[in-house]
mmCIF file of C-alpha atoms in Angstrom:
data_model
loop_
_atom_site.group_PDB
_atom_site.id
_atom_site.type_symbol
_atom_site.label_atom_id
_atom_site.label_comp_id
_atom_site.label_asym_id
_atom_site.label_seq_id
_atom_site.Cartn_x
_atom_site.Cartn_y
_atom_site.Cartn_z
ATOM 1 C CA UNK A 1 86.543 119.177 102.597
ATOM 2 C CA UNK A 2 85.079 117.057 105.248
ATOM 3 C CA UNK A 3 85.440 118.556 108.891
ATOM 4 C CA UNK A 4 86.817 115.447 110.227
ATOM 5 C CA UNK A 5 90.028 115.560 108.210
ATOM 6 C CA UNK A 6 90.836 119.483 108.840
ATOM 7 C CA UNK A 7 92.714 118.045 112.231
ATOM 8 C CA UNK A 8 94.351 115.786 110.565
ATOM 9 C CA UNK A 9 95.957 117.594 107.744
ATOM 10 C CA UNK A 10 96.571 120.693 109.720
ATOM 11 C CA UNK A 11 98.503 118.393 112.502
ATOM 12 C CA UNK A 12 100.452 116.783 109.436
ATOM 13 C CA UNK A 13 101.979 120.226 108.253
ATOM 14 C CA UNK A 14 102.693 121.248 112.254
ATOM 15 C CA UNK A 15 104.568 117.894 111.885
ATOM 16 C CA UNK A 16 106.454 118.917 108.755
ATOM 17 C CA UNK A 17 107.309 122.428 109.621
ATOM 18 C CA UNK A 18 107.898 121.428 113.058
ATOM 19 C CA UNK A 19 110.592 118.425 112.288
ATOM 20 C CA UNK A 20 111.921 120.547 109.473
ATOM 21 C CA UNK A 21 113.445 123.217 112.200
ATOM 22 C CA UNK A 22 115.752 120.249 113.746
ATOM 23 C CA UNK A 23 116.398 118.646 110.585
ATOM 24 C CA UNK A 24 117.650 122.020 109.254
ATOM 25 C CA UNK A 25 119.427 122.850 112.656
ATOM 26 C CA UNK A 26 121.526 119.460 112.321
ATOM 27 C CA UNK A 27 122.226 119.730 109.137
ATOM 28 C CA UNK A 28 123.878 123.702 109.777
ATOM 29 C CA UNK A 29 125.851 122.172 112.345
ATOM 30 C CA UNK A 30 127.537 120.041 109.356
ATOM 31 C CA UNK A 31 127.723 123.301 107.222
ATOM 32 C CA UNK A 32 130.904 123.649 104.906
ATOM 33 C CA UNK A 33 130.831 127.412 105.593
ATOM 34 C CA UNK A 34 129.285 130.575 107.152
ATOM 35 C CA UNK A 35 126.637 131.055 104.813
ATOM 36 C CA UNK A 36 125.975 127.381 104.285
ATOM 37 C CA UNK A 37 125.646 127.705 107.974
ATOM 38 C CA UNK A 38 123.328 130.335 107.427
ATOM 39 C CA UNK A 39 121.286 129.105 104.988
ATOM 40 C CA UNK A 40 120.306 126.235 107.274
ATOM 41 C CA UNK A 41 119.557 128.284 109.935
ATOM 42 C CA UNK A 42 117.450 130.557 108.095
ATOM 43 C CA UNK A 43 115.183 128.153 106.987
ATOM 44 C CA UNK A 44 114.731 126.537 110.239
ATOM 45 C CA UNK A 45 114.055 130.130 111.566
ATOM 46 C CA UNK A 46 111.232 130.210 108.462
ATOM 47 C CA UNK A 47 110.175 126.898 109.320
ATOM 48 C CA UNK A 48 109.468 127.973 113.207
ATOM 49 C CA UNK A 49 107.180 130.845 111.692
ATOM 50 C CA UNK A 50 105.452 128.548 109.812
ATOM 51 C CA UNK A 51 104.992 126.197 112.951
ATOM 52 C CA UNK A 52 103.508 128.963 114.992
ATOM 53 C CA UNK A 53 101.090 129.575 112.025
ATOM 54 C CA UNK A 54 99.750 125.864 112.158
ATOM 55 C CA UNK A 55 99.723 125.456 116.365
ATOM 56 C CA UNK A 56 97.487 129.286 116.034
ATOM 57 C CA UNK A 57 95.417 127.420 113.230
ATOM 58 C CA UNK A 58 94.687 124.206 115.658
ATOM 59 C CA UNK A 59 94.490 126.838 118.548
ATOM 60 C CA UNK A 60 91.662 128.613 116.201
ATOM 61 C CA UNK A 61 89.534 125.838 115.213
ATOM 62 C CA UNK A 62 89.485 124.527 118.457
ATOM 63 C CA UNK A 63 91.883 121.326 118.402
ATOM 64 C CA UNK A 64 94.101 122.754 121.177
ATOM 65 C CA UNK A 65 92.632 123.918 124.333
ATOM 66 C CA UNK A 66 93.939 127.110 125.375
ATOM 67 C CA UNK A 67 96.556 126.034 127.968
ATOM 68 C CA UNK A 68 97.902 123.704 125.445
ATOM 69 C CA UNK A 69 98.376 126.226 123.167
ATOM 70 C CA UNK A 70 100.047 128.333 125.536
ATOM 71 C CA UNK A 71 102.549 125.436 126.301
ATOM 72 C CA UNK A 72 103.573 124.983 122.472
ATOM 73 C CA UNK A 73 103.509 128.473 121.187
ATOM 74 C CA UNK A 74 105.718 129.920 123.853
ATOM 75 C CA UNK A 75 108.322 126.791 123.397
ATOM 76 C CA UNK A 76 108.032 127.602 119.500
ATOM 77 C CA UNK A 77 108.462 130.919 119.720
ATOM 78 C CA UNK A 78 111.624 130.911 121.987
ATOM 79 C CA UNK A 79 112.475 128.686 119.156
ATOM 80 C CA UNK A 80 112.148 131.353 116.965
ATOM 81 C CA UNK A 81 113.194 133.727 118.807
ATOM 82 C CA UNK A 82 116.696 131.734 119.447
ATOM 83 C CA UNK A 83 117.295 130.819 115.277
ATOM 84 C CA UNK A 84 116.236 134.937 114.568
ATOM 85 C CA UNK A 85 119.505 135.913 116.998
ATOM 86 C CA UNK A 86 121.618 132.837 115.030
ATOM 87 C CA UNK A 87 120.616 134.151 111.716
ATOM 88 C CA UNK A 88 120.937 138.293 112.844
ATOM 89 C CA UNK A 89 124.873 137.518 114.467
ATOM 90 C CA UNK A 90 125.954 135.025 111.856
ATOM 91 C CA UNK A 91 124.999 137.344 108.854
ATOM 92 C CA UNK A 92 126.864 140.021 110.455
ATOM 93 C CA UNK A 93 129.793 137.724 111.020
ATOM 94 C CA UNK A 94 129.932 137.339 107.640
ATOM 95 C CA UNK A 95 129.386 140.442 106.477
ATOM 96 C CA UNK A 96 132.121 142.386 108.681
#
């Protein structure tokens, strides 16, 4: 693969994963249940962990600077961190 287009494709599937978290976040606040609610939220929660994976990959090949990378990652990670405590409460909502 051609050096030139690693930024490009990497920065496509930050998009993806990244736009996927809201997407699935507005859609579980449409949810017809609990665990419809949770489903959503789940996979935005996966979808932050695969965000972080793709800002570390930009971080690693050099496409971020290290001050940007600080910026995202800690924003994406709260992000995460935030969905994990939605997922953890609501699953034992629904399992109580």
């Amino acid at each position: 693969m051609n050096n030139s287009k690693h930024e490009y494709i990497i920065s496509k599937q930050l998009l993806r994963s990244g736009t996927s978290i809201g997407a699935n976040v507005s859609e579980a606040t449409c949810a017809f249940s609990k665990k419809d609610f949770l489903s959503k939220m789940y996979i935005a929660f996966k979808e932050s962990a695969e965000t972080l994976y793709w800002i570390e990959l930009l971080h690693d090949t050099d496409y971020l600077n290290e001050t940007q990378f600080q910026s995202i990652y800690n924003d994406c990670l709260s992000i995460k961190s935030l969905l994990s405590s939605i997922t953890k409460s609501t699953a034992e909502a629904i399992n109580s």
